[in-house]
mmCIF file of C-alpha atoms in Angstrom:
data_model
loop_
_atom_site.group_PDB
_atom_site.id
_atom_site.type_symbol
_atom_site.label_atom_id
_atom_site.label_comp_id
_atom_site.label_asym_id
_atom_site.label_seq_id
_atom_site.Cartn_x
_atom_site.Cartn_y
_atom_site.Cartn_z
ATOM 1 C CA MET A 357 73.045 55.193 114.678
ATOM 2 C CA THR A 358 75.057 58.639 115.761
ATOM 3 C CA ALA A 359 73.584 61.657 114.453
ATOM 4 C CA THR A 360 76.157 64.050 112.812
ATOM 5 C CA VAL A 361 75.983 67.652 114.338
ATOM 6 C CA THR A 362 77.072 70.503 112.018
ATOM 7 C CA ALA A 363 78.333 73.464 113.634
ATOM 8 C CA TYR A 364 76.815 76.652 112.573
ATOM 9 C CA ARG A 365 78.695 78.865 110.306
ATOM 10 C CA ARG A 366 77.999 82.560 109.920
ATOM 11 C CA GLU A 367 77.009 83.777 106.451
ATOM 12 C CA ALA A 368 79.807 85.681 104.452
ATOM 13 C CA LEU A 369 79.988 87.883 101.381
ATOM 14 C CA VAL A 370 83.194 88.737 99.606
ATOM 15 C CA VAL A 371 83.295 92.360 98.362
ATOM 16 C CA MET A 372 86.059 93.444 96.200
ATOM 17 C CA ASP A 373 87.101 93.915 92.488
ATOM 18 C CA ARG A 374 87.288 90.949 90.541
ATOM 19 C CA GLU A 375 90.902 90.736 89.839
ATOM 20 C CA VAL A 376 91.668 91.582 93.406
ATOM 21 C CA PHE A 377 89.206 88.614 94.619
ATOM 22 C CA ALA A 378 91.528 86.253 92.163
ATOM 23 C CA ALA A 379 94.513 87.758 93.734
ATOM 24 C CA HIS A 380 93.394 87.075 97.507
ATOM 25 C CA PHE A 381 92.006 83.514 97.031
ATOM 26 C CA ASP A 382 93.538 80.715 95.375
ATOM 27 C CA GLN A 383 92.041 77.418 95.815
ATOM 28 C CA ALA A 384 93.568 76.532 99.186
ATOM 29 C CA ARG A 385 92.732 79.730 100.748
ATOM 30 C CA LEU A 386 89.190 79.675 99.367
ATOM 31 C CA ASP A 387 88.573 76.202 100.932
ATOM 32 C CA ARG A 388 90.042 77.601 104.238
ATOM 33 C CA LEU A 389 87.607 80.514 103.967
ATOM 34 C CA ALA A 390 84.632 77.829 103.217
ATOM 35 C CA ASP A 391 85.577 75.876 106.501
ATOM 36 C CA LEU A 392 85.182 78.961 108.522
ATOM 37 C CA VAL A 393 81.972 80.529 107.196
ATOM 38 C CA ALA A 394 78.920 79.721 104.897
ATOM 39 C CA LEU A 395 79.258 81.270 101.570
ATOM 40 C CA PRO A 396 75.924 80.792 99.435
ATOM 41 C CA ASP A 397 76.141 81.948 95.717
ATOM 42 C CA PRO A 398 77.230 84.105 94.642
ATOM 43 C CA ILE A 399 80.161 84.095 96.734
ATOM 44 C CA TRP A 400 81.727 87.285 95.698
ATOM 45 C CA THR A 401 80.365 90.620 94.409
ATOM 46 C CA ASP A 402 82.067 93.979 93.374
ATOM 47 C CA GLU A 403 78.832 96.046 94.108
ATOM 48 C CA LEU A 404 76.116 96.204 96.600
ATOM 49 C CA ASP A 405 73.283 98.008 94.595
ATOM 50 C CA SER A 406 71.944 95.380 92.393
ATOM 51 C CA ALA A 407 68.810 93.016 93.262
ATOM 52 C CA ASP A 408 71.051 90.138 93.365
ATOM 53 C CA ALA A 409 73.947 91.655 95.553
ATOM 54 C CA ARG A 410 70.896 93.109 98.035
ATOM 55 C CA THR A 411 69.541 89.604 98.250
ATOM 56 C CA ARG A 412 72.871 88.497 99.407
ATOM 57 C CA LEU A 413 73.472 91.391 101.680
ATOM 58 C CA ALA A 414 70.108 91.045 103.451
ATOM 59 C CA THR A 415 71.368 87.744 105.122
ATOM 60 C CA ALA A 416 75.062 88.431 105.440
ATOM 61 C CA GLU A 417 76.596 88.357 108.633
ATOM 62 C CA LEU A 418 80.026 89.266 107.786
ATOM 63 C CA LEU A 419 81.578 91.114 104.811
ATOM 64 C CA ILE A 420 85.150 90.490 103.758
ATOM 65 C CA THR A 421 86.178 93.482 101.889
ATOM 66 C CA SER A 422 89.429 94.580 99.721
ATOM 67 C CA TRP A 423 90.135 97.054 97.269
ATOM 68 C CA GLY A 424 87.368 97.892 94.629
ATOM 69 C CA ALA A 425 84.788 97.315 97.405
ATOM 70 C CA PRO A 426 82.019 100.195 97.480
ATOM 71 C CA ARG A 427 81.729 102.406 100.516
ATOM 72 C CA LEU A 428 79.314 101.095 103.259
ATOM 73 C CA THR A 429 76.847 103.890 103.508
ATOM 74 C CA ALA A 430 74.229 104.271 105.753
ATOM 75 C CA GLU A 431 71.989 103.099 103.138
ATOM 76 C CA ARG A 432 73.912 99.894 102.279
ATOM 77 C CA LEU A 433 74.191 98.926 105.873
ATOM 78 C CA ALA A 434 70.692 99.319 106.176
ATOM 79 C CA ALA A 435 70.064 96.639 103.632
ATOM 80 C CA ALA A 436 72.307 94.704 105.826
ATOM 81 C CA PRO A 437 70.329 94.074 109.193
ATOM 82 C CA LYS A 438 72.247 90.819 110.223
ATOM 83 C CA LEU A 439 75.743 92.292 109.497
ATOM 84 C CA GLN A 440 77.966 91.679 112.686
ATOM 85 C CA ALA A 441 81.442 92.121 111.194
ATOM 86 C CA VAL A 442 83.771 93.576 108.180
ATOM 87 C CA PHE A 443 86.929 91.921 107.784
ATOM 88 C CA HIS A 444 88.848 94.273 105.465
ATOM 89 C CA ALA A 445 91.776 92.162 103.719
ATOM 90 C CA ALA A 446 93.844 95.334 102.653
ATOM 91 C CA GLY A 447 95.367 98.176 104.510
ATOM 92 C CA SER A 448 93.459 101.543 105.085
ATOM 93 C CA ILE A 449 89.605 101.019 105.364
ATOM 94 C CA ARG A 450 89.388 104.602 104.238
ATOM 95 C CA SER A 451 87.993 103.681 100.892
ATOM 96 C CA VAL A 452 85.159 101.445 102.289
ATOM 97 C CA ALA A 453 84.361 103.145 105.717
ATOM 98 C CA ASP A 454 81.497 105.604 105.960
ATOM 99 C CA ASN A 455 80.869 107.442 109.092
ATOM 100 C CA SER A 456 77.469 105.198 109.403
ATOM 101 C CA LEU A 457 79.858 102.286 110.010
ATOM 102 C CA TRP A 458 80.543 103.394 113.727
ATOM 103 C CA SER A 459 76.923 104.059 114.257
ATOM 104 C CA ARG A 460 76.359 100.043 114.791
ATOM 105 C CA ASP A 461 78.121 97.760 117.220
ATOM 106 C CA LEU A 462 80.211 96.046 114.385
ATOM 107 C CA VAL A 463 83.546 94.283 114.526
ATOM 108 C CA VAL A 464 85.945 96.118 112.071
ATOM 109 C CA THR A 465 89.302 94.783 111.395
ATOM 110 C CA SER A 466 91.762 95.491 108.647
ATOM 111 C CA ALA A 467 95.067 93.746 107.433
ATOM 112 C CA ALA A 468 96.988 97.011 107.947
ATOM 113 C CA ASP A 469 99.525 95.456 109.928
ATOM 114 C CA ALA A 470 100.468 92.737 107.206
ATOM 115 C CA ASN A 471 100.333 95.555 104.657
ATOM 116 C CA ALA A 472 102.901 97.568 106.520
ATOM 117 C CA VAL A 473 105.597 94.823 105.801
ATOM 118 C CA PRO A 474 106.380 95.374 102.192
ATOM 119 C CA VAL A 475 105.891 99.208 102.699
ATOM 120 C CA ALA A 476 108.564 99.172 105.291
ATOM 121 C CA GLU A 477 110.815 96.876 103.215
ATOM 122 C CA TYR A 478 110.461 99.291 100.235
ATOM 123 C CA THR A 479 111.144 102.383 102.505
ATOM 124 C CA LEU A 480 114.338 100.644 103.797
ATOM 125 C CA ALA A 481 115.505 99.926 100.438
ATOM 126 C CA ALA A 482 114.782 103.529 99.491
ATOM 127 C CA ILE A 483 116.667 104.797 102.582
ATOM 128 C CA ILE A 484 119.679 102.892 101.600
ATOM 129 C CA PHE A 485 119.524 103.819 97.955
ATOM 130 C CA ALA A 486 119.161 107.427 99.170
ATOM 131 C CA GLY A 487 122.362 107.191 101.300
ATOM 132 C CA LYS A 488 124.227 106.156 98.054
ATOM 133 C CA LYS A 489 122.106 108.433 95.670
ATOM 134 C CA ALA A 490 121.954 105.637 93.697
ATOM 135 C CA PRO A 491 118.847 106.461 91.556
ATOM 136 C CA PHE A 492 119.869 109.905 91.020
ATOM 137 C CA LEU A 493 123.447 108.840 89.564
ATOM 138 C CA ALA A 494 121.766 105.930 87.668
ATOM 139 C CA ALA A 495 119.368 108.705 85.959
ATOM 140 C CA ASP A 496 122.240 111.137 85.063
ATOM 141 C CA ALA A 497 124.144 109.991 81.989
ATOM 142 C CA SER A 498 127.131 111.967 83.079
ATOM 143 C CA THR A 499 127.619 109.631 86.097
ATOM 144 C CA ALA A 500 126.014 106.419 85.407
ATOM 145 C CA TYR A 501 128.515 104.807 82.939
ATOM 146 C CA GLN A 502 131.740 106.337 84.440
ATOM 147 C CA GLY A 503 132.720 103.375 86.638
ATOM 148 C CA TRP A 504 134.049 103.754 90.135
ATOM 149 C CA SER A 505 134.184 107.484 90.710
ATOM 150 C CA ARG A 506 133.414 110.375 93.363
ATOM 151 C CA PRO A 507 130.500 112.390 91.861
ATOM 152 C CA GLN A 508 130.180 115.818 92.827
ATOM 153 C CA GLY A 509 127.119 117.681 94.000
ATOM 154 C CA PHE A 510 125.529 114.446 95.631
ATOM 155 C CA GLY A 511 126.635 114.945 99.211
ATOM 156 C CA ASP A 512 128.197 112.219 101.120
ATOM 157 C CA LEU A 513 127.628 108.894 99.491
ATOM 158 C CA SER A 514 127.211 106.734 102.634
ATOM 159 C CA ASN A 515 125.030 104.859 104.863
ATOM 160 C CA TYR A 516 127.291 104.913 107.869
ATOM 161 C CA GLN A 517 126.134 106.855 110.988
ATOM 162 C CA ARG A 518 123.548 108.592 108.980
ATOM 163 C CA THR A 519 120.606 110.660 110.805
ATOM 164 C CA ILE A 520 117.148 109.242 109.500
ATOM 165 C CA GLY A 521 114.106 110.882 110.409
ATOM 166 C CA VAL A 522 110.572 109.165 110.675
ATOM 167 C CA VAL A 523 107.675 111.366 110.603
ATOM 168 C CA GLY A 524 104.865 109.271 111.909
ATOM 169 C CA PHE A 525 105.001 106.329 114.427
ATOM 170 C CA SER A 526 102.293 104.389 112.735
ATOM 171 C CA ARG A 527 102.404 100.904 112.106
ATOM 172 C CA ILE A 528 104.572 101.380 109.111
ATOM 173 C CA GLY A 529 106.853 103.992 110.900
ATOM 174 C CA ARG A 530 107.453 101.450 113.809
ATOM 175 C CA ARG A 531 108.551 98.702 111.314
ATOM 176 C CA VAL A 532 110.751 101.123 109.444
ATOM 177 C CA VAL A 533 112.304 102.198 112.831
ATOM 178 C CA ASP A 534 112.933 98.331 113.483
ATOM 179 C CA LEU A 535 114.433 97.799 110.165
ATOM 180 C CA LEU A 536 116.606 100.685 110.530
ATOM 181 C CA GLN A 537 118.508 99.197 113.230
ATOM 182 C CA THR A 538 120.503 97.159 110.769
ATOM 183 C CA LEU A 539 122.298 100.426 109.750
ATOM 184 C CA GLU A 540 125.377 100.558 111.422
ATOM 185 C CA GLY A 541 125.661 103.860 113.530
ATOM 186 C CA ALA A 542 122.285 105.296 112.466
ATOM 187 C CA THR A 543 120.592 107.703 114.437
ATOM 188 C CA VAL A 544 116.860 107.420 114.132
ATOM 189 C CA LEU A 545 114.670 110.561 115.135
ATOM 190 C CA VAL A 546 110.690 110.312 115.354
ATOM 191 C CA ALA A 547 108.306 113.265 115.181
ATOM 192 C CA ASP A 548 104.689 112.200 116.188
ATOM 193 C CA PRO A 549 102.609 114.121 118.635
ATOM 194 C CA HIS A 550 100.725 111.106 119.438
ATOM 195 C CA ALA A 551 103.548 108.660 120.007
ATOM 196 C CA ASP A 552 104.484 107.096 123.143
ATOM 197 C CA PRO A 553 108.083 108.358 124.316
ATOM 198 C CA ALA A 554 108.751 105.130 126.014
ATOM 199 C CA ALA A 555 107.665 103.177 122.988
ATOM 200 C CA VAL A 556 109.755 105.213 120.756
ATOM 201 C CA THR A 557 112.855 104.791 122.993
ATOM 202 C CA ALA A 558 112.325 101.122 123.247
ATOM 203 C CA ALA A 559 112.358 100.773 119.483
ATOM 204 C CA GLY A 560 115.735 102.422 119.337
ATOM 205 C CA ALA A 561 114.765 106.101 118.158
ATOM 206 C CA GLU A 562 114.559 109.425 119.780
ATOM 207 C CA LEU A 563 111.403 111.351 119.889
ATOM 208 C CA VAL A 564 111.912 114.866 118.950
ATOM 209 C CA GLU A 565 109.634 117.943 117.620
ATOM 210 C CA LEU A 566 109.507 118.162 113.963
ATOM 211 C CA ASP A 567 111.433 121.303 113.515
ATOM 212 C CA GLU A 568 114.476 119.640 115.379
ATOM 213 C CA LEU A 569 114.047 116.337 113.198
ATOM 214 C CA LEU A 570 114.086 118.183 109.825
ATOM 215 C CA SER A 571 117.269 120.357 110.847
ATOM 216 C CA ARG A 572 119.048 117.101 111.333
ATOM 217 C CA VAL A 573 118.477 114.584 108.933
ATOM 218 C CA ASP A 574 120.188 112.972 106.094
ATOM 219 C CA VAL A 575 116.898 111.127 104.958
ATOM 220 C CA LEU A 576 113.354 112.073 105.998
ATOM 221 C CA SER A 577 110.648 109.362 105.428
ATOM 222 C CA LEU A 578 107.161 110.203 105.900
ATOM 223 C CA HIS A 579 104.526 107.860 107.453
ATOM 224 C CA ALA A 580 101.960 110.011 108.913
ATOM 225 C CA PRO A 581 98.128 109.630 108.202
ATOM 226 C CA GLU A 582 96.099 111.637 105.605
ATOM 227 C CA LEU A 583 94.013 114.201 107.695
ATOM 228 C CA PRO A 584 93.078 117.727 107.094
ATOM 229 C CA SER A 585 95.979 118.659 109.782
ATOM 230 C CA THR A 586 98.833 116.794 107.678
ATOM 231 C CA ARG A 587 97.792 118.353 104.391
ATOM 232 C CA GLN A 588 101.061 119.662 102.975
ATOM 233 C CA MET A 589 102.656 119.322 106.532
ATOM 234 C CA ILE A 590 105.895 119.244 104.600
ATOM 235 C CA GLY A 591 105.909 122.552 102.666
ATOM 236 C CA ALA A 592 108.560 125.253 101.670
ATOM 237 C CA ALA A 593 109.419 126.154 105.106
ATOM 238 C CA GLU A 594 109.823 122.720 106.072
ATOM 239 C CA LEU A 595 111.921 121.648 102.968
ATOM 240 C CA ALA A 596 114.059 124.688 103.709
ATOM 241 C CA GLN A 597 115.135 123.766 107.062
ATOM 242 C CA LEU A 598 116.520 120.130 105.617
ATOM 243 C CA PRO A 599 120.210 120.027 105.144
ATOM 244 C CA ASP A 600 121.743 120.029 101.610
ATOM 245 C CA HIS A 601 121.651 116.751 99.977
ATOM 246 C CA ALA A 602 118.857 115.387 102.121
ATOM 247 C CA THR A 603 116.343 112.859 100.643
ATOM 248 C CA VAL A 604 112.551 113.048 100.964
ATOM 249 C CA ILE A 605 111.066 109.697 100.855
ATOM 250 C CA ASN A 606 107.141 109.474 100.710
ATOM 251 C CA THR A 607 105.680 105.976 100.890
ATOM 252 C CA ALA A 608 102.481 107.305 103.014
ATOM 253 C CA ARG A 609 100.166 109.708 101.120
ATOM 254 C CA GLY A 610 100.937 112.249 98.435
ATOM 255 C CA SER A 611 99.051 115.058 100.153
ATOM 256 C CA LEU A 612 101.524 115.263 103.182
ATOM 257 C CA VAL A 613 104.147 117.061 100.785
ATOM 258 C CA ASP A 614 103.518 120.525 98.883
ATOM 259 C CA SER A 615 104.605 119.036 95.373
ATOM 260 C CA ALA A 616 105.541 122.347 93.957
ATOM 261 C CA ALA A 617 107.755 123.235 96.931
ATOM 262 C CA LEU A 618 109.627 120.089 96.653
ATOM 263 C CA ALA A 619 110.033 120.341 92.967
ATOM 264 C CA ALA A 620 111.296 123.735 93.440
ATOM 265 C CA GLU A 621 113.876 122.698 95.897
ATOM 266 C CA CYS A 622 114.960 119.588 94.060
ATOM 267 C CA ARG A 623 115.269 121.590 91.105
ATOM 268 C CA THR A 624 118.069 123.627 92.512
ATOM 269 C CA GLY A 625 120.030 120.577 93.258
ATOM 270 C CA ARG A 626 119.791 120.951 97.112
ATOM 271 C CA LEU A 627 117.328 118.372 97.864
ATOM 272 C CA PHE A 628 116.402 114.637 96.342
ATOM 273 C CA ALA A 629 113.121 112.865 96.552
ATOM 274 C CA ILE A 630 111.876 109.378 96.208
ATOM 275 C CA LEU A 631 108.273 109.134 96.031
ATOM 276 C CA ASP A 632 105.800 106.445 95.882
ATOM 277 C CA VAL A 633 102.987 108.430 96.326
ATOM 278 C CA THR A 634 102.100 111.775 94.862
ATOM 279 C CA ASP A 635 99.533 114.557 94.888
ATOM 280 C CA PRO A 636 97.566 114.318 92.674
ATOM 281 C CA GLU A 637 98.050 110.634 91.668
ATOM 282 C CA PRO A 638 98.734 109.818 89.128
ATOM 283 C CA LEU A 639 100.977 112.812 88.163
ATOM 284 C CA PRO A 640 99.505 114.896 85.485
ATOM 285 C CA ALA A 641 101.681 115.702 82.421
ATOM 286 C CA GLY A 642 102.411 119.126 83.377
ATOM 287 C CA SER A 643 103.561 118.489 87.086
ATOM 288 C CA PRO A 644 106.924 119.843 87.729
ATOM 289 C CA LEU A 645 107.731 116.792 89.510
ATOM 290 C CA ARG A 646 107.945 115.007 86.174
ATOM 291 C CA GLU A 647 111.062 117.231 84.955
ATOM 292 C CA VAL A 648 113.086 117.171 87.946
ATOM 293 C CA PRO A 649 116.382 114.781 87.492
ATOM 294 C CA ASN A 650 116.665 114.844 91.499
ATOM 295 C CA VAL A 651 113.272 113.105 91.938
ATOM 296 C CA MET A 652 112.484 109.358 91.637
ATOM 297 C CA VAL A 653 108.809 108.433 91.065
ATOM 298 C CA THR A 654 107.483 104.941 91.378
ATOM 299 C CA PRO A 655 103.769 104.077 90.429
ATOM 300 C CA HIS A 656 102.417 103.255 94.201
ATOM 301 C CA ILE A 657 104.227 99.826 94.239
ATOM 302 C CA ALA A 658 105.388 100.044 97.915
ATOM 303 C CA GLY A 659 102.141 98.217 99.449
ATOM 304 C CA SER A 660 101.320 94.582 98.821
ATOM 305 C CA LEU A 661 101.303 93.384 95.197
ATOM 306 C CA GLY A 662 101.622 90.079 93.482
ATOM 307 C CA THR A 663 102.125 87.174 96.132
ATOM 308 C CA GLU A 664 102.179 89.927 98.966
ATOM 309 C CA ILE A 665 98.644 89.782 98.668
ATOM 310 C CA HIS A 666 98.343 86.306 100.015
ATOM 311 C CA ARG A 667 100.006 87.826 103.295
ATOM 312 C CA LEU A 668 96.710 89.860 103.742
ATOM 313 C CA THR A 669 94.519 87.128 103.060
ATOM 314 C CA ASP A 670 96.371 85.060 105.724
ATOM 315 C CA HIS A 671 96.039 87.921 107.860
ATOM 316 C CA MET A 672 92.329 88.256 107.411
ATOM 317 C CA LEU A 673 91.711 84.377 107.691
ATOM 318 C CA ALA A 674 93.686 84.369 111.038
ATOM 319 C CA GLU A 675 91.318 87.320 112.365
ATOM 320 C CA LEU A 676 88.340 85.633 110.862
ATOM 321 C CA THR A 677 89.333 82.218 112.912
ATOM 322 C CA ARG A 678 89.653 84.075 116.165
ATOM 323 C CA TRP A 679 86.168 85.795 115.773
ATOM 324 C CA VAL A 680 84.374 82.623 114.835
ATOM 325 C CA ALA A 681 85.936 80.923 117.912
ATOM 326 C CA GLY A 682 84.773 83.810 119.923
ATOM 327 C CA GLU A 683 88.290 85.103 120.643
ATOM 328 C CA PRO A 684 89.107 88.761 120.464
ATOM 329 C CA VAL A 685 90.415 90.058 117.138
ATOM 330 C CA ARG A 686 93.750 91.620 117.392
ATOM 331 C CA GLY A 687 93.529 94.449 114.819
ATOM 332 C CA ARG A 688 90.019 95.880 115.406
ATOM 333 C CA ILE A 689 89.549 99.459 114.362
ATOM 334 C CA THR A 690 86.966 101.558 116.336
ATOM 335 C CA ALA A 691 85.746 105.139 115.529
ATOM 336 C CA ASP A 692 88.359 106.517 117.849
ATOM 337 C CA LEU A 693 91.234 104.946 116.115
ATOM 338 C CA PHE A 694 89.957 105.425 112.707
ATOM 339 C CA PRO A 695 91.101 109.088 112.013
ATOM 340 C CA LEU A 696 94.749 108.095 112.968
ATOM 341 C CA THR A 697 94.595 104.835 110.892
ATOM 342 C CA ALA A 698 96.980 105.089 107.803
#
C-alpha cells in the first residue's frame, strides 16, 4: 500500500471588508486559493484585534489584504510571529502599511499593476472627451441640444495632433503613455524627476521639466504619488502657465491640486477639469468645485470596480502561486520603493 503524501501548505488569513471579500472571491477563485494555502476557520476577518482574530493571527504565515483591512501596526505584527508575507489584492498599500512593516523581512506585494489598467483606460477616455470638450458641452443646456455646430469658447474641439502632458511616469502614467500612442499625431510629454529618460523615450514620449510641460499641453494628466513634496504641486502659478482651454485631468490623488486655485481658473472659462479624485474627498457642500460648469467630477470610479476586481484577485493568486513554488514575486514592494508607490 502506497502512502499518500500531502504537500505542506502555509496558513493564510484573508483580511478585508466583508463586501470586498465577496467581490474578490467567487467560488472558483476561493477554490484556487484553497489549493495554494491552508485556510482554517475563520477564513476571513475585517479586524485584527478581537480574541478570535488574534488566535488566527498567531498562526498565520501570510495575510491576504485589500480595501477595509486595518493598518498593520507594530502591535498587530507582534501578534503574528509566524508571518512571512503580505499579499495586497488592491492597488496602493498605503492604507495598510505601517512603517513597522519594513522592520521585518516580509515579502510584501500589491496588485497595483493590475489596478493600473482601469485607471489608465478611464484616463484615456477622459483625454479623448477633453479633446472634444464633451462633458462640458453636454452639461451646458445652451450647447447640448443644438445638433451639429461650432460652439464658441471651448477651444479647438479635436484629438488630432494634440499635446498631452503626463505628470508622473508611474505604473499608471506609463500605461497612459502607451495608450496615447493610439491618438494620431499626438505629442506626449512626461514630467517626473525619477523617470529614466531612456524608458520615457522608448515609450514614445519626451521627458521635460514640469514648467515646459505646463506651457505646451492641451491636456494635463496627473499620475504622481501622494507625498509631502507633491501636495498642491499644481497650484495657482502652475495653472496660470497652462494654455487657454487646456483641461486638467486628475485620477491620482486630490491633494496634488490646489482645489481653490483650480476652481478660480475654471470659473473664468479659461481652463477645464475632469476630476475623479478631489481634496477633500468627498467634496463638501460648499466646495467651489461643485459650482463651476467647466469642472466634471466623478466619484472615484477610475480604479477597479465590479468585475474588474477579479483582475486584482487573479493578479494576487498568480503572485501567491509563484511564492508558494519558491519563485520570486514580480510586484514586491520594499521600504525604498514604498514612498514612490502610488
